[in-house]
PDB file of C-alpha atoms in Angstrom:
ATOM      1  CA  MET A   1      14.006 -10.309 -14.846  1.00  0.00           C
ATOM      2  CA  TYR A   2      17.571  -9.091 -14.557  1.00  0.00           C
ATOM      3  CA  PHE A   3      19.919 -10.749 -12.073  1.00  0.00           C
ATOM      4  CA  GLU A   4      23.585 -10.504 -11.084  1.00  0.00           C
ATOM      5  CA  LYS A   5      24.755 -12.153 -14.292  1.00  0.00           C
ATOM      6  CA  ASP A   6      22.940  -9.515 -16.376  1.00  0.00           C
ATOM      7  CA  ALA A   7      24.650  -6.471 -14.824  1.00  0.00           C
ATOM      8  CA  SER A   8      28.220  -5.251 -14.489  1.00  0.00           C
ATOM      9  CA  LEU A   9      29.836  -2.622 -12.302  1.00  0.00           C
ATOM     10  CA  HIS A  10      32.181  -1.928 -15.228  1.00  0.00           C
ATOM     11  CA  ASP A  11      29.320  -0.050 -16.879  1.00  0.00           C
ATOM     12  CA  ILE A  12      29.468   2.597 -14.152  1.00  0.00           C
ATOM     13  CA  GLN A  13      33.115   2.369 -13.111  1.00  0.00           C
ATOM     14  CA  ASP A  14      33.902   5.827 -14.507  1.00  0.00           C
ATOM     15  CA  GLU A  15      30.701   7.444 -13.248  1.00  0.00           C
ATOM     16  CA  VAL A  16      30.343   9.923 -10.426  1.00  0.00           C
ATOM     17  CA  VAL A  17      26.917   9.356  -8.889  1.00  0.00           C
ATOM     18  CA  ALA A  18      25.077  12.212  -7.206  1.00  0.00           C
ATOM     19  CA  VAL A  19      22.617  10.948  -4.613  1.00  0.00           C
ATOM     20  CA  VAL A  20      20.155  13.815  -4.275  1.00  0.00           C
ATOM     21  CA  GLY A  21      18.508  13.524  -0.873  1.00  0.00           C
ATOM     22  CA  TYR A  22      19.954  11.741   2.166  1.00  0.00           C
ATOM     23  CA  GLY A  23      16.654  10.659   3.663  1.00  0.00           C
ATOM     24  CA  ILE A  24      15.000   7.265   4.009  1.00  0.00           C
ATOM     25  CA  GLN A  25      16.218   5.878   0.681  1.00  0.00           C
ATOM     26  CA  GLY A  26      19.139   8.159  -0.049  1.00  0.00           C
ATOM     27  CA  LYS A  27      21.094   7.001   2.989  1.00  0.00           C
ATOM     28  CA  ALA A  28      20.770   3.354   1.940  1.00  0.00           C
ATOM     29  CA  PHE A  29      21.514   4.014  -1.745  1.00  0.00           C
ATOM     30  CA  ALA A  30      24.607   6.056  -0.935  1.00  0.00           C
ATOM     31  CA  ALA A  31      26.035   3.512   1.513  1.00  0.00           C
ATOM     32  CA  ASN A  32      25.492   0.562  -0.828  1.00  0.00           C
ATOM     33  CA  LEU A  33      26.945   2.403  -3.813  1.00  0.00           C
ATOM     34  CA  ARG A  34      30.031   3.373  -1.818  1.00  0.00           C
ATOM     35  CA  ASP A  35      30.528  -0.155  -0.542  1.00  0.00           C
ATOM     36  CA  SER A  36      30.356  -1.379  -4.149  1.00  0.00           C
ATOM     37  CA  GLY A  37      33.217   0.931  -5.093  1.00  0.00           C
ATOM     38  CA  VAL A  38      31.175   3.640  -6.802  1.00  0.00           C
ATOM     39  CA  THR A  39      32.232   7.276  -6.469  1.00  0.00           C
ATOM     40  CA  VAL A  40      29.380   9.014  -4.621  1.00  0.00           C
ATOM     41  CA  VAL A  41      28.657  12.651  -3.909  1.00  0.00           C
ATOM     42  CA  VAL A  42      25.617  13.472  -1.778  1.00  0.00           C
ATOM     43  CA  GLY A  43      23.508  16.503  -2.611  1.00  0.00           C
ATOM     44  CA  ASN A  44      21.278  17.818   0.144  1.00  0.00           C
ATOM     45  CA  ARG A  45      20.027  21.128   1.484  1.00  0.00           C
ATOM     46  CA  ASP A  46      21.534  22.422   4.704  1.00  0.00           C
ATOM     47  CA  ASP A  47      19.570  20.438   7.290  1.00  0.00           C
ATOM     48  CA  ASP A  48      19.947  17.486   9.655  1.00  0.00           C
ATOM     49  CA  TYR A  49      20.081  15.026   6.741  1.00  0.00           C
ATOM     50  CA  ARG A  50      23.036  16.866   5.263  1.00  0.00           C
ATOM     51  CA  ALA A  51      24.778  16.797   8.652  1.00  0.00           C
ATOM     52  CA  ALA A  52      24.141  13.040   8.811  1.00  0.00           C
ATOM     53  CA  ALA A  53      25.726  12.550   5.382  1.00  0.00           C
ATOM     54  CA  VAL A  54      28.793  14.479   6.484  1.00  0.00           C
ATOM     55  CA  ALA A  55      28.989  12.439   9.685  1.00  0.00           C
ATOM     56  CA  ASP A  56      28.772   9.253   7.607  1.00  0.00           C
ATOM     57  CA  GLY A  57      31.852  10.343   5.691  1.00  0.00           C
ATOM     58  CA  PHE A  58      30.326  11.335   2.354  1.00  0.00           C
ATOM     59  CA  ASP A  59      31.456  14.120   0.061  1.00  0.00           C
ATOM     60  CA  THR A  60      28.403  16.274   0.751  1.00  0.00           C
ATOM     61  CA  ARG A  61      27.512  19.418  -1.157  1.00  0.00           C
ATOM     62  CA  PRO A  62      24.579  21.646  -2.033  1.00  0.00           C
ATOM     63  CA  ILE A  63      22.372  19.895  -4.586  1.00  0.00           C
ATOM     64  CA  ALA A  64      23.395  22.056  -7.544  1.00  0.00           C
ATOM     65  CA  GLU A  65      27.091  21.447  -6.859  1.00  0.00           C
ATOM     66  CA  ALA A  66      26.601  17.704  -6.481  1.00  0.00           C
ATOM     67  CA  VAL A  67      24.734  17.496  -9.791  1.00  0.00           C
ATOM     68  CA  ALA A  68      27.389  19.550 -11.563  1.00  0.00           C
ATOM     69  CA  ALA A  69      30.075  17.146 -10.334  1.00  0.00           C
ATOM     70  CA  ALA A  70      28.236  13.990 -11.429  1.00  0.00           C
ATOM     71  CA  SER A  71      27.523  12.047 -14.593  1.00  0.00           C
ATOM     72  CA  THR A  72      24.647  10.125 -12.991  1.00  0.00           C
ATOM     73  CA  VAL A  73      21.987  11.750 -10.819  1.00  0.00           C
ATOM     74  CA  LEU A  74      19.735   9.741  -8.496  1.00  0.00           C
ATOM     75  CA  LEU A  75      16.679  11.732  -7.386  1.00  0.00           C
ATOM     76  CA  LEU A  76      15.671  10.462  -3.949  1.00  0.00           C
ATOM     77  CA  ILE A  77      13.781  13.372  -2.384  1.00  0.00           C
ATOM     78  CA  PRO A  78       9.999  13.363  -1.746  1.00  0.00           C
ATOM     79  CA  ASP A  79       7.755  13.732  -4.802  1.00  0.00           C
ATOM     80  CA  GLU A  80       6.326  17.053  -3.671  1.00  0.00           C
ATOM     81  CA  ALA A  81       9.793  18.636  -3.774  1.00  0.00           C
ATOM     82  CA  HIS A  82      10.730  17.368  -7.247  1.00  0.00           C
ATOM     83  CA  GLN A  83       9.352  20.228  -9.304  1.00  0.00           C
ATOM     84  CA  GLU A  84      11.051  23.080  -7.450  1.00  0.00           C
ATOM     85  CA  VAL A  85      14.349  21.281  -6.771  1.00  0.00           C
ATOM     86  CA  TYR A  86      14.639  19.894 -10.283  1.00  0.00           C
ATOM     87  CA  GLY A  87      13.896  23.210 -11.952  1.00  0.00           C
ATOM     88  CA  THR A  88      16.234  25.339  -9.865  1.00  0.00           C
ATOM     89  CA  GLN A  89      19.043  23.021  -8.755  1.00  0.00           C
ATOM     90  CA  ILE A  90      19.207  19.950 -11.004  1.00  0.00           C
ATOM     91  CA  ALA A  91      18.243  20.898 -14.563  1.00  0.00           C
ATOM     92  CA  PRO A  92      20.899  23.633 -14.907  1.00  0.00           C
ATOM     93  CA  GLY A  93      23.646  21.140 -14.063  1.00  0.00           C
ATOM     94  CA  LEU A  94      22.635  18.291 -16.388  1.00  0.00           C
ATOM     95  CA  ARG A  95      24.918  17.773 -19.396  1.00  0.00           C
ATOM     96  CA  ALA A  96      24.499  15.792 -22.605  1.00  0.00           C
ATOM     97  CA  GLY A  97      24.966  12.085 -21.931  1.00  0.00           C
ATOM     98  CA  ASP A  98      24.215  12.252 -18.216  1.00  0.00           C
ATOM     99  CA  LEU A  99      21.977   9.596 -16.677  1.00  0.00           C
ATOM    100  CA  PHE A 100      19.021  10.863 -14.632  1.00  0.00           C
ATOM    101  CA  VAL A 101      17.368   8.214 -12.443  1.00  0.00           C
ATOM    102  CA  LEU A 102      14.185   8.422 -10.395  1.00  0.00           C
ATOM    103  CA  ALA A 103      13.112   5.977  -7.686  1.00  0.00           C
ATOM    104  CA  HIS A 104       9.425   6.707  -8.336  1.00  0.00           C
ATOM    105  CA  GLY A 105       7.735   7.696 -11.581  1.00  0.00           C
ATOM    106  CA  PHE A 106       5.287  10.241 -10.132  1.00  0.00           C
ATOM    107  CA  SER A 107       6.870  13.420 -11.494  1.00  0.00           C
ATOM    108  CA  LEU A 108       7.314  12.075 -15.018  1.00  0.00           C
ATOM    109  CA  ARG A 109       3.959  10.273 -15.121  1.00  0.00           C
ATOM    110  CA  TYR A 110       2.163  13.518 -14.299  1.00  0.00           C
ATOM    111  CA  ARG A 111       4.563  15.760 -16.276  1.00  0.00           C
ATOM    112  CA  ARG A 112       5.689  17.793 -13.304  1.00  0.00           C
ATOM    113  CA  ILE A 113       9.225  18.071 -14.640  1.00  0.00           C
ATOM    114  CA  ALA A 114      10.445  18.520 -18.207  1.00  0.00           C
ATOM    115  CA  LEU A 115      13.643  16.731 -19.142  1.00  0.00           C
ATOM    116  CA  PRO A 116      16.265  17.772 -21.717  1.00  0.00           C
ATOM    117  CA  GLN A 117      16.436  15.773 -24.931  1.00  0.00           C
ATOM    118  CA  ASP A 118      20.107  14.799 -24.717  1.00  0.00           C
ATOM    119  CA  ILE A 119      20.272  12.718 -21.511  1.00  0.00           C
ATOM    120  CA  ASP A 120      19.496   9.148 -20.507  1.00  0.00           C
ATOM    121  CA  VAL A 121      16.492   8.793 -18.195  1.00  0.00           C
ATOM    122  CA  ALA A 122      15.532   5.719 -16.200  1.00  0.00           C
ATOM    123  CA  LEU A 123      13.327   4.498 -13.391  1.00  0.00           C
ATOM    124  CA  LEU A 124      14.924   2.329 -10.692  1.00  0.00           C
ATOM    125  CA  ALA A 125      12.241   1.773  -8.065  1.00  0.00           C
ATOM    126  CA  PRO A 126      12.963  -0.478  -5.085  1.00  0.00           C
ATOM    127  CA  LYS A 127       9.926  -2.263  -3.724  1.00  0.00           C
ATOM    128  CA  MET A 128      11.108  -1.749  -0.163  1.00  0.00           C
ATOM    129  CA  PHE A 129      11.867   1.214   2.082  1.00  0.00           C
ATOM    130  CA  GLY A 130      15.358   2.325   3.017  1.00  0.00           C
ATOM    131  CA  LYS A 131      16.324   0.288   6.085  1.00  0.00           C
ATOM    132  CA  PRO A 132      15.902  -3.187   4.499  1.00  0.00           C
ATOM    133  CA  ILE A 133      17.712  -1.986   1.368  1.00  0.00           C
ATOM    134  CA  ARG A 134      20.807  -1.382   3.478  1.00  0.00           C
ATOM    135  CA  GLN A 135      20.351  -4.289   5.875  1.00  0.00           C
ATOM    136  CA  ARG A 136      19.904  -6.914   3.179  1.00  0.00           C
ATOM    137  CA  TYR A 137      22.832  -5.565   1.211  1.00  0.00           C
ATOM    138  CA  THR A 138      25.104  -5.955   4.236  1.00  0.00           C
ATOM    139  CA  GLU A 139      23.775  -9.493   4.702  1.00  0.00           C
ATOM    140  CA  GLY A 140      24.683 -10.378   1.121  1.00  0.00           C
ATOM    141  CA  SER A 141      21.198 -10.265  -0.373  1.00  0.00           C
ATOM    142  CA  GLY A 142      18.996  -7.520  -1.794  1.00  0.00           C
ATOM    143  CA  VAL A 143      15.468  -6.357  -2.525  1.00  0.00           C
ATOM    144  CA  LEU A 144      13.239  -6.386  -5.582  1.00  0.00           C
ATOM    145  CA  ALA A 145      13.265  -3.336  -7.849  1.00  0.00           C
ATOM    146  CA  PHE A 146      11.370  -2.204 -10.947  1.00  0.00           C
ATOM    147  CA  LEU A 147      13.286  -0.761 -13.895  1.00  0.00           C
ATOM    148  CA  ASP A 148      12.273   1.228 -16.954  1.00  0.00           C
ATOM    149  CA  VAL A 149      14.461   2.978 -19.511  1.00  0.00           C
ATOM    150  CA  VAL A 150      12.534   6.132 -20.369  1.00  0.00           C
ATOM    151  CA  GLU A 151      15.106   7.756 -22.673  1.00  0.00           C
ATOM    152  CA  ASP A 152      18.218   6.151 -24.148  1.00  0.00           C
ATOM    153  CA  ARG A 153      20.311   8.854 -25.804  1.00  0.00           C
ATOM    154  CA  THR A 154      23.702   7.203 -25.301  1.00  0.00           C
ATOM    155  CA  GLY A 155      22.715   3.654 -26.257  1.00  0.00           C
ATOM    156  CA  ARG A 156      23.941   2.592 -22.793  1.00  0.00           C
ATOM    157  CA  ALA A 157      21.030   3.617 -20.561  1.00  0.00           C
ATOM    158  CA  LEU A 158      19.983   0.055 -19.716  1.00  0.00           C
ATOM    159  CA  ARG A 159      23.539  -1.098 -19.005  1.00  0.00           C
ATOM    160  CA  ARG A 160      24.242   1.946 -16.834  1.00  0.00           C
ATOM    161  CA  THR A 161      21.010   1.538 -14.866  1.00  0.00           C
ATOM    162  CA  LEU A 162      21.637  -2.171 -14.352  1.00  0.00           C
ATOM    163  CA  GLY A 163      25.109  -1.277 -13.109  1.00  0.00           C
ATOM    164  CA  LEU A 164      23.513   0.988 -10.516  1.00  0.00           C
ATOM    165  CA  ALA A 165      21.021  -1.741  -9.613  1.00  0.00           C
ATOM    166  CA  LYS A 166      23.887  -4.166  -9.077  1.00  0.00           C
ATOM    167  CA  ALA A 167      25.823  -1.677  -6.967  1.00  0.00           C
ATOM    168  CA  VAL A 168      22.827  -1.060  -4.684  1.00  0.00           C
ATOM    169  CA  GLY A 169      22.166  -4.812  -4.421  1.00  0.00           C
ATOM    170  CA  PHE A 170      18.911  -5.082  -6.354  1.00  0.00           C
ATOM    171  CA  THR A 171      20.152  -7.633  -8.893  1.00  0.00           C
ATOM    172  CA  ARG A 172      20.914 -10.021  -6.024  1.00  0.00           C
ATOM    173  CA  TYR A 173      17.139 -10.432  -5.655  1.00  0.00           C
ATOM    174  CA  GLY A 174      15.947  -9.475  -9.127  1.00  0.00           C
ATOM    175  CA  VAL A 175      15.072  -6.406 -11.197  1.00  0.00           C
ATOM    176  CA  LEU A 176      11.807  -6.533 -13.127  1.00  0.00           C
ATOM    177  CA  PRO A 177      11.137  -4.415 -16.225  1.00  0.00           C
ATOM    178  CA  VAL A 178       7.993  -2.381 -15.450  1.00  0.00           C
ATOM    179  CA  SER A 179       6.882   0.765 -17.251  1.00  0.00           C
ATOM    180  CA  LEU A 180       7.165   4.047 -15.397  1.00  0.00           C
ATOM    181  CA  ALA A 181       3.432   4.676 -15.744  1.00  0.00           C
ATOM    182  CA  THR A 182       2.572   1.255 -14.322  1.00  0.00           C
ATOM    183  CA  GLU A 183       5.000   1.626 -11.404  1.00  0.00           C
ATOM    184  CA  THR A 184       3.449   4.980 -10.497  1.00  0.00           C
ATOM    185  CA  GLU A 185      -0.114   3.699 -10.650  1.00  0.00           C
ATOM    186  CA  LEU A 186       0.665   0.539  -8.669  1.00  0.00           C
ATOM    187  CA  ASP A 187       2.445   2.497  -5.949  1.00  0.00           C
ATOM    188  CA  LEU A 188      -0.344   5.039  -5.563  1.00  0.00           C
ATOM    189  CA  PHE A 189      -3.049   2.373  -5.635  1.00  0.00           C
ATOM    190  CA  GLN A 190      -1.352   0.404  -2.880  1.00  0.00           C
ATOM    191  CA  GLU A 191      -1.147   3.559  -0.762  1.00  0.00           C
ATOM    192  CA  GLN A 192      -4.706   4.682  -1.415  1.00  0.00           C
ATOM    193  CA  PHE A 193      -6.616   1.389  -1.473  1.00  0.00           C
ATOM    194  CA  LEU A 194      -4.791  -1.569   0.034  1.00  0.00           C
ATOM    195  CA  THR A 195      -3.082   0.210   2.951  1.00  0.00           C
ATOM    196  CA  PRO A 196      -6.265   1.966   4.209  1.00  0.00           C
ATOM    197  CA  LEU A 197      -8.151  -1.296   3.766  1.00  0.00           C
ATOM    198  CA  LEU A 198      -5.668  -3.168   5.970  1.00  0.00           C
ATOM    199  CA  LEU A 199      -5.582  -0.426   8.603  1.00  0.00           C
ATOM    200  CA  ASP A 200      -9.375  -0.357   8.748  1.00  0.00           C
ATOM    201  CA  ALA A 201      -9.458  -4.160   9.029  1.00  0.00           C
ATOM    202  CA  PHE A 202      -7.091  -4.144  12.016  1.00  0.00           C
ATOM    203  CA  ARG A 203      -8.975  -1.289  13.669  1.00  0.00           C
ATOM    204  CA  THR A 204     -12.369  -2.930  13.139  1.00  0.00           C
ATOM    205  CA  ALA A 205     -11.178  -6.278  14.506  1.00  0.00           C
ATOM    206  CA  PHE A 206      -9.718  -4.549  17.572  1.00  0.00           C
ATOM    207  CA  GLU A 207     -12.891  -2.563  18.222  1.00  0.00           C
ATOM    208  CA  VAL A 208     -15.159  -5.621  17.870  1.00  0.00           C
ATOM    209  CA  LEU A 209     -13.100  -7.498  20.453  1.00  0.00           C
ATOM    210  CA  VAL A 210     -12.875  -4.640  22.950  1.00  0.00           C
ATOM    211  CA  GLU A 211     -16.574  -3.831  22.646  1.00  0.00           C
ATOM    212  CA  ALA A 212     -17.270  -7.505  23.399  1.00  0.00           C
ATOM    213  CA  GLY A 213     -15.316  -7.221  26.650  1.00  0.00           C
ATOM    214  CA  CYS A 214     -11.817  -8.362  25.678  1.00  0.00           C
ATOM    215  CA  ASP A 215      -8.823  -6.788  27.374  1.00  0.00           C
ATOM    216  CA  PRO A 216      -7.422  -4.242  24.868  1.00  0.00           C
ATOM    217  CA  VAL A 217      -3.738  -5.205  25.178  1.00  0.00           C
ATOM    218  CA  PRO A 218      -4.117  -8.947  24.421  1.00  0.00           C
ATOM    219  CA  ALA A 219      -6.591  -8.034  21.668  1.00  0.00           C
ATOM    220  CA  LEU A 220      -4.048  -5.689  20.099  1.00  0.00           C
ATOM    221  CA  LEU A 221      -1.315  -8.317  20.371  1.00  0.00           C
ATOM    222  CA  ASP A 222      -3.351 -11.063  18.756  1.00  0.00           C
ATOM    223  CA  MET A 223      -4.533  -8.831  15.907  1.00  0.00           C
ATOM    224  CA  HIS A 224      -1.118  -7.479  14.930  1.00  0.00           C
ATOM    225  CA  ALA A 225       1.221  -6.158  17.637  1.00  0.00           C
ATOM    226  CA  SER A 226       2.803  -9.528  18.462  1.00  0.00           C
ATOM    227  CA  GLY A 227       4.266  -9.578  14.959  1.00  0.00           C
ATOM    228  CA  GLU A 228       2.795 -13.000  14.127  1.00  0.00           C
ATOM    229  CA  MET A 229       0.659 -11.626  11.317  1.00  0.00           C
ATOM    230  CA  ALA A 230       3.611  -9.651   9.979  1.00  0.00           C
ATOM    231  CA  GLU A 231       5.771 -12.783   9.914  1.00  0.00           C
ATOM    232  CA  MET A 232       3.058 -14.626   8.016  1.00  0.00           C
ATOM    233  CA  MET A 233       2.940 -11.832   5.433  1.00  0.00           C
ATOM    234  CA  VAL A 234       6.711 -11.955   5.052  1.00  0.00           C
ATOM    235  CA  GLU A 235       6.465 -15.700   4.461  1.00  0.00           C
ATOM    236  CA  ALA A 236       3.575 -15.160   2.060  1.00  0.00           C
ATOM    237  CA  ALA A 237       5.745 -12.885  -0.079  1.00  0.00           C
ATOM    238  CA  THR A 238       7.642 -15.975  -1.237  1.00  0.00           C
ATOM    239  CA  THR A 239       5.247 -18.826  -0.479  1.00  0.00           C
ATOM    240  CA  GLY A 240       1.956 -17.220  -1.546  1.00  0.00           C
ATOM    241  CA  LEU A 241      -0.955 -15.712   0.373  1.00  0.00           C
ATOM    242  CA  TYR A 242      -3.106 -18.829   0.304  1.00  0.00           C
ATOM    243  CA  GLU A 243      -0.209 -21.242   0.545  1.00  0.00           C
ATOM    244  CA  VAL A 244       1.133 -19.753   3.779  1.00  0.00           C
ATOM    245  CA  ILE A 245      -2.185 -20.551   5.476  1.00  0.00           C
ATOM    246  CA  GLU A 246      -1.929 -24.128   4.242  1.00  0.00           C
ATOM    247  CA  GLU A 247       1.655 -24.455   5.450  1.00  0.00           C
ATOM    248  CA  GLN A 248       1.422 -22.618   8.774  1.00  0.00           C
ATOM    249  CA  GLY A 249      -2.192 -23.039   9.819  1.00  0.00           C
ATOM    250  CA  SER A 250      -3.738 -25.892  11.785  1.00  0.00           C
ATOM    251  CA  PRO A 251      -6.929 -27.559  10.467  1.00  0.00           C
ATOM    252  CA  THR A 252      -8.884 -25.355  12.877  1.00  0.00           C
ATOM    253  CA  CYS A 253      -7.193 -22.251  11.450  1.00  0.00           C
ATOM    254  CA  ARG A 254      -7.665 -23.299   7.832  1.00  0.00           C
ATOM    255  CA  PHE A 255     -11.316 -24.175   8.378  1.00  0.00           C
ATOM    256  CA  GLY A 256     -11.971 -20.801  10.014  1.00  0.00           C
ATOM    257  CA  VAL A 257     -10.246 -18.934   7.205  1.00  0.00           C
ATOM    258  CA  GLN A 258     -12.096 -20.690   4.404  1.00  0.00           C
ATOM    259  CA  LYS A 259     -15.441 -20.372   6.187  1.00  0.00           C
ATOM    260  CA  TYR A 260     -15.419 -16.572   5.951  1.00  0.00           C
ATOM    261  CA  LEU A 261     -13.015 -15.900   3.091  1.00  0.00           C
ATOM    262  CA  GLY A 262     -14.802 -13.937   0.387  1.00  0.00           C
ATOM    263  CA  THR A 263     -17.741 -12.982   2.637  1.00  0.00           C
ATOM    264  CA  LEU A 264     -16.426  -9.977   4.587  1.00  0.00           C
ATOM    265  CA  LEU A 265     -15.997  -7.424   1.799  1.00  0.00           C
ATOM    266  CA  GLY A 266     -18.995  -6.514  -0.325  1.00  0.00           C
ATOM    267  CA  PRO A 267     -18.998  -5.378  -3.981  1.00  0.00           C
ATOM    268  CA  GLU A 268     -18.888  -1.752  -2.828  1.00  0.00           C
ATOM    269  CA  VAL A 269     -15.249  -2.277  -1.783  1.00  0.00           C
ATOM    270  CA  ARG A 270     -14.309  -3.458  -5.280  1.00  0.00           C
ATOM    271  CA  ASP A 271     -16.220  -0.536  -6.766  1.00  0.00           C
ATOM    272  CA  LYS A 272     -14.337   1.861  -4.471  1.00  0.00           C
ATOM    273  CA  GLY A 273     -11.051   0.348  -5.599  1.00  0.00           C
ATOM    274  CA  ALA A 274     -12.000   0.900  -9.233  1.00  0.00           C
ATOM    275  CA  GLN A 275     -12.904   4.521  -8.472  1.00  0.00           C
ATOM    276  CA  ILE A 276      -9.582   5.114  -6.728  1.00  0.00           C
ATOM    277  CA  LEU A 277      -7.634   3.633  -9.648  1.00  0.00           C
ATOM    278  CA  ALA A 278      -9.583   5.760 -12.120  1.00  0.00           C
ATOM    279  CA  GLY A 279      -8.749   8.877 -10.110  1.00  0.00           C
ATOM    280  CA  ILE A 280      -5.065   7.962 -10.165  1.00  0.00           C
ATOM    281  CA  ARG A 281      -5.072   7.412 -13.907  1.00  0.00           C
ATOM    282  CA  ASN A 282      -7.091  10.464 -14.959  1.00  0.00           C
ATOM    283  CA  GLY A 283      -5.204  12.920 -12.754  1.00  0.00           C
ATOM    284  CA  ASP A 284      -7.991  13.673 -10.271  1.00  0.00           C
ATOM    285  CA  PHE A 285      -5.830  12.537  -7.362  1.00  0.00           C
ATOM    286  CA  VAL A 286      -2.902  14.708  -8.438  1.00  0.00           C
ATOM    287  CA  ALA A 287      -5.170  17.747  -8.705  1.00  0.00           C
ATOM    288  CA  GLU A 288      -6.512  17.070  -5.226  1.00  0.00           C
ATOM    289  CA  LEU A 289      -2.995  16.558  -3.882  1.00  0.00           C
ATOM    290  CA  SER A 290      -1.896  19.891  -5.362  1.00  0.00           C
ATOM    291  CA  ARG A 291      -4.760  21.723  -3.683  1.00  0.00           C
ATOM    292  CA  GLU A 292      -3.928  20.021  -0.389  1.00  0.00           C
ATOM    293  CA  ALA A 293      -0.250  20.970  -0.695  1.00  0.00           C
ATOM    294  CA  GLN A 294      -1.074  24.602  -1.478  1.00  0.00           C
ATOM    295  CA  ALA A 295      -3.230  24.729   1.664  1.00  0.00           C
ATOM    296  CA  GLY A 296      -0.405  23.339   3.813  1.00  0.00           C
ATOM    297  CA  TYR A 297      -1.699  19.739   4.079  1.00  0.00           C
ATOM    298  CA  PRO A 298      -4.471  20.427   6.615  1.00  0.00           C
ATOM    299  CA  SER A 299      -5.972  16.941   6.266  1.00  0.00           C
ATOM    300  CA  LEU A 300      -2.700  15.364   7.415  1.00  0.00           C
ATOM    301  CA  ALA A 301      -2.883  17.281  10.675  1.00  0.00           C
ATOM    302  CA  ASP A 302      -6.467  16.118  11.137  1.00  0.00           C
ATOM    303  CA  TYR A 303      -5.444  12.535  10.404  1.00  0.00           C
ATOM    304  CA  GLU A 304      -2.577  12.648  12.904  1.00  0.00           C
ATOM    305  CA  ALA A 305      -4.843  14.027  15.620  1.00  0.00           C
ATOM    306  CA  ALA A 306      -7.456  11.337  14.922  1.00  0.00           C
ATOM    307  CA  TYR A 307      -5.118   8.348  14.989  1.00  0.00           C
ATOM    308  CA  LYS A 308      -3.284   9.563  18.090  1.00  0.00           C
ATOM    309  CA  ALA A 309      -6.617   9.776  19.894  1.00  0.00           C
ATOM    310  CA  ALA A 310      -7.783   6.354  18.693  1.00  0.00           C
ATOM    311  CA  ALA A 311      -8.199   3.563  21.240  1.00  0.00           C
ATOM    312  CA  MET A 312      -5.886   1.260  19.297  1.00  0.00           C
ATOM    313  CA  THR A 313      -3.073   3.843  19.368  1.00  0.00           C
ATOM    314  CA  ARG A 314      -3.527   4.481  23.072  1.00  0.00           C
ATOM    315  CA  THR A 315      -3.448   0.749  23.721  1.00  0.00           C
ATOM    316  CA  HIS A 316      -0.235   0.376  21.734  1.00  0.00           C
ATOM    317  CA  ASP A 317       1.301   3.224  23.765  1.00  0.00           C
ATOM    318  CA  ALA A 318       0.298   1.413  26.950  1.00  0.00           C
ATOM    319  CA  TYR A 319       1.824  -1.839  25.708  1.00  0.00           C
ATOM    320  CA  ARG A 320       5.126  -0.127  24.851  1.00  0.00           C
ATOM    321  CA  ALA A 321       5.145   1.364  28.340  1.00  0.00           C
ATOM    322  CA  ILE A 322       4.736  -2.136  29.802  1.00  0.00           C
ATOM    323  CA  LEU A 323       7.793  -3.195  27.809  1.00  0.00           C
ATOM    324  CA  GLY A 324       9.679  -0.097  28.869  1.00  0.00           C
ATOM    325  CA  ARG A 325       9.991   1.151  25.276  1.00  0.00           C
ATOM    326  CA  PRO A 326       9.446   4.767  24.140  1.00  0.00           C
TER     327      PRO A 326
END
């Protein structure tokens, strides 16, 4: 891994960094870079995010103008916008020797954008969403990030990317070399397998309890809404999944966990995981995503309607009302 001692801000001291997209990650990247003394220009279309960048005091321009003014370009807009924005507003402004950095490998892994042959290209993928990236930086720490040098035309691509990682605060925690293809597959697999699995587990536990006569609000709190489970998972990130049970759980807790561990998920779940990973790797998922996008994402509207009508969601709304929170 790369840490603070392995990176230097001197490697980017003469760079102008264009942060393309002032959304969830762009806001955090831009603020951290500026606080580290890096010259930042924000590129964003004319919307509320652009207004927020202006209000936050950034030199804010249309994307094409920001790219033209920069020697390093950080692409931080959603994957589905990459192809159109890159082709029309970024590619024309890239010059020989520029550094082009993505925070997710999706568009390169699935060849949705074609890069020129005379620029440096790198992946710098934080393993955390925007708010903690900023919060931990201001607290003097950072978050984990993956790094991959895809093209090194200047001979300085790694040093430049590590300089960016240091400026954003990633080297305070650690930056792990991971290939762009692996980063993409891991990210998509987590979204498509592990996250639905966890959501279904919480929903099933809640429904079992309520159907057995438990009051929905305490059931919701004990399953996840109290934050206890979330705190255990945060602790497990450093201690270990099994170890946190040993450290935090009573003998009654540990006995209950081990009694049913390994018995609740059948082989069909593992088989489904393998199928999902295969679809990510062979491009089936991307083809399906493209069809969904062309149709205007109808399944997302169906999903939103379903979860808003779910008993667990309604119970959480009721609990927030008890607390006087919107």
